[in-house]
XYZ file of C-alpha atoms in Angstrom:
190
model
C 16.651 6.155 4.874
C 17.903 9.318 2.031
C 15.778 10.454 -0.154
C 17.026 8.027 -3.429
C 16.676 4.834 -1.489
C 13.142 6.271 -1.242
C 13.165 7.423 -4.712
C 13.788 3.349 -5.794
C 11.708 1.856 -3.420
C 8.672 4.044 -5.413
C 9.955 3.160 -8.256
C 10.505 -0.289 -7.412
C 6.386 -0.463 -6.191
C 5.583 1.184 -9.306
C 7.131 -1.372 -11.407
C 5.286 -3.852 -9.709
C 1.981 -1.790 -10.324
C 2.642 -2.349 -13.538
C 3.078 -5.776 -13.497
C -0.203 -7.301 -11.239
C 2.285 -7.847 -8.348
C 0.581 -6.135 -5.506
C 0.944 -7.859 -2.569
C 5.035 -6.627 -3.083
C 4.875 -2.992 -4.164
C 1.919 -2.469 -1.200
C 4.720 -3.501 0.585
C 7.481 -1.684 -1.194
C 5.245 1.400 -0.235
C 5.592 0.655 3.418
C 9.057 0.341 3.808
C 9.317 4.130 2.173
C 6.440 5.158 4.003
C 8.243 3.863 7.533
C 11.495 6.149 5.960
C 9.565 9.303 6.827
C 11.503 10.579 4.330
C 9.356 9.718 0.997
C 8.051 10.200 -1.963
C 4.646 11.959 -1.852
C 3.289 9.426 -4.698
C 3.372 6.395 -2.349
C 0.335 7.417 -0.686
C -1.574 7.629 -4.356
C 0.053 4.169 -5.140
C -1.010 2.502 -2.123
C -4.309 4.161 -2.463
C -3.849 2.037 -6.241
C -2.946 -1.007 -4.506
C -5.971 -0.902 -2.494
C -8.574 0.303 -5.740
C -7.741 -2.922 -7.515
C -7.390 -5.522 -4.547
C -11.214 -4.158 -3.794
C -10.192 -2.692 -0.418
C -11.943 0.530 -1.454
C -13.072 1.798 2.297
C -8.904 1.773 2.710
C -8.532 3.373 -0.623
C -10.739 5.663 0.215
C -7.667 6.380 3.356
C -4.776 6.956 1.150
C -6.400 9.105 -0.990
C -7.225 11.081 1.631
C -3.750 10.646 2.475
C -2.007 12.533 -1.269
C -4.387 15.266 -0.856
C -2.816 16.232 1.577
C 0.691 16.632 0.817
C -1.030 17.238 -3.378
C -4.436 18.771 -2.321
C -4.327 19.242 -6.939
C -3.606 15.653 -7.625
C -6.697 15.176 -10.002
C -5.672 11.304 -10.245
C -6.213 10.766 -5.822
C -9.480 12.744 -7.415
C -11.091 10.276 -9.861
C -10.411 7.462 -8.030
C -11.991 8.102 -4.952
C -14.651 8.786 -6.765
C -14.045 5.512 -7.890
C -14.090 4.249 -4.564
C -16.863 5.906 -4.013
C -18.468 4.181 -6.777
C -17.973 0.623 -5.303
C -19.513 1.299 -1.930
C -22.731 3.232 -3.734
C -21.952 6.508 -2.163
C -22.867 7.607 -5.807
C -22.485 11.780 -5.031
C -19.600 11.169 -3.734
C -18.566 10.192 -6.554
C -19.430 12.350 -8.363
C -18.411 14.939 -6.632
C -14.674 13.850 -5.878
C -15.044 12.938 -10.719
C -16.013 16.558 -11.058
C -13.240 17.374 -8.616
C -11.011 15.396 -11.106
C -12.538 17.339 -13.942
C -12.174 20.731 -12.520
C -8.410 20.778 -11.781
C -7.744 18.805 -15.169
C -10.434 19.308 -17.597
C -8.680 16.887 -20.370
C -8.373 13.990 -17.288
C -10.506 11.426 -19.260
C -10.440 8.962 -17.024
C -12.926 11.232 -14.593
C -15.102 12.183 -17.673
C -15.778 8.257 -18.249
C -15.933 7.172 -14.657
C -18.091 10.433 -13.621
C -19.895 8.510 -16.590
C -20.442 5.501 -14.689
C -21.929 6.971 -11.932
C -24.623 8.708 -13.463
C -25.040 5.568 -15.126
C -25.659 4.529 -12.071
C -28.150 7.307 -10.759
C -30.303 7.063 -13.949
C -28.645 10.109 -15.304
C -28.300 8.446 -19.143
C -28.630 11.480 -20.856
C -25.788 13.602 -18.846
C -23.482 10.081 -18.943
C -24.193 10.561 -22.457
C -22.490 14.002 -22.437
C -19.599 12.748 -20.223
C -18.909 9.085 -22.574
C -18.548 12.242 -25.824
C -15.633 14.489 -24.068
C -13.358 11.417 -22.620
C -14.096 10.327 -26.482
C -12.665 12.984 -27.953
C -10.204 13.651 -25.705
C -8.707 10.132 -25.842
C -10.463 9.177 -28.951
C -8.379 5.398 -28.939
C -9.610 3.971 -25.477
C -12.114 1.240 -27.147
C -13.750 1.110 -23.541
C -15.269 4.569 -24.095
C -16.863 3.757 -28.032
C -17.730 0.960 -25.506
C -19.311 2.618 -22.929
C -21.026 5.457 -25.085
C -22.546 2.633 -27.904
C -23.895 1.105 -24.079
C -25.810 4.288 -23.249
C -26.658 5.058 -26.456
C -28.726 2.320 -26.172
C -30.259 2.652 -23.660
C -31.655 6.150 -24.814
C -32.507 4.077 -28.057
C -30.538 5.971 -30.470
C -29.447 2.968 -32.558
C -27.984 4.882 -34.904
C -25.805 6.827 -33.126
C -24.458 2.707 -30.811
C -24.358 1.613 -33.748
C -21.675 4.449 -34.952
C -19.992 3.754 -31.409
C -19.915 0.384 -31.257
C -17.822 0.093 -34.277
C -14.818 3.032 -33.484
C -15.119 0.451 -31.015
C -14.130 -2.861 -31.985
C -12.754 -0.899 -35.480
C -10.078 -0.395 -32.199
C -10.037 -3.621 -30.234
C -10.943 -6.439 -33.779
C -10.122 -9.412 -31.703
C -13.204 -8.320 -28.871
C -15.571 -10.958 -28.342
C -17.761 -8.638 -26.094
C -17.160 -6.110 -29.022
C -18.546 -8.065 -31.658
C -21.235 -9.584 -29.499
C -22.667 -6.177 -28.842
C -22.001 -4.797 -32.265
C -24.148 -7.659 -34.075
C -27.449 -7.924 -31.006
C -27.597 -4.280 -32.010
C -27.102 -5.034 -35.677
C -30.081 -7.409 -34.552
C -32.302 -4.880 -33.219
C -31.756 -2.319 -36.324
C -32.961 -5.199 -38.676
């Protein structure tokens, strides 16, 4: 198989991933790998597919393969952190998110992932700090504002939570979850 064919398979797989057609995307990745002449990103694509299908252990293997090809792939480190969190391996998950951040300090999803791990470790103040960093990097991500509001609520910083939920609602006015969180907080604040 030529490199051009391999790149074509890689591109097709990416389009299938974006369309949510993971089985088809995975088959294309496997076909590209069989060629022996493939895009390094194929391992990463396979890891994403496995992660989305909740095959966390298998996704770790794929992301490790991606890191053997490109040891500075911050996305692979970040996604390993996600998989490890789902497996309950929180210390390892935090390490991988921090590796991603070390390689790319502006990796908003790595900060968000680290915040999620820190919440599960009951380290809410540090989690809030990571969410704030993510908000500064990607201010238009309503999920990040919503997550920050959740954490600030746990920390009993109700005015801060109100501000975060309000911004989340501004970014996603039709999102029922955000509206509900904001209404409950406003009710709790009186």
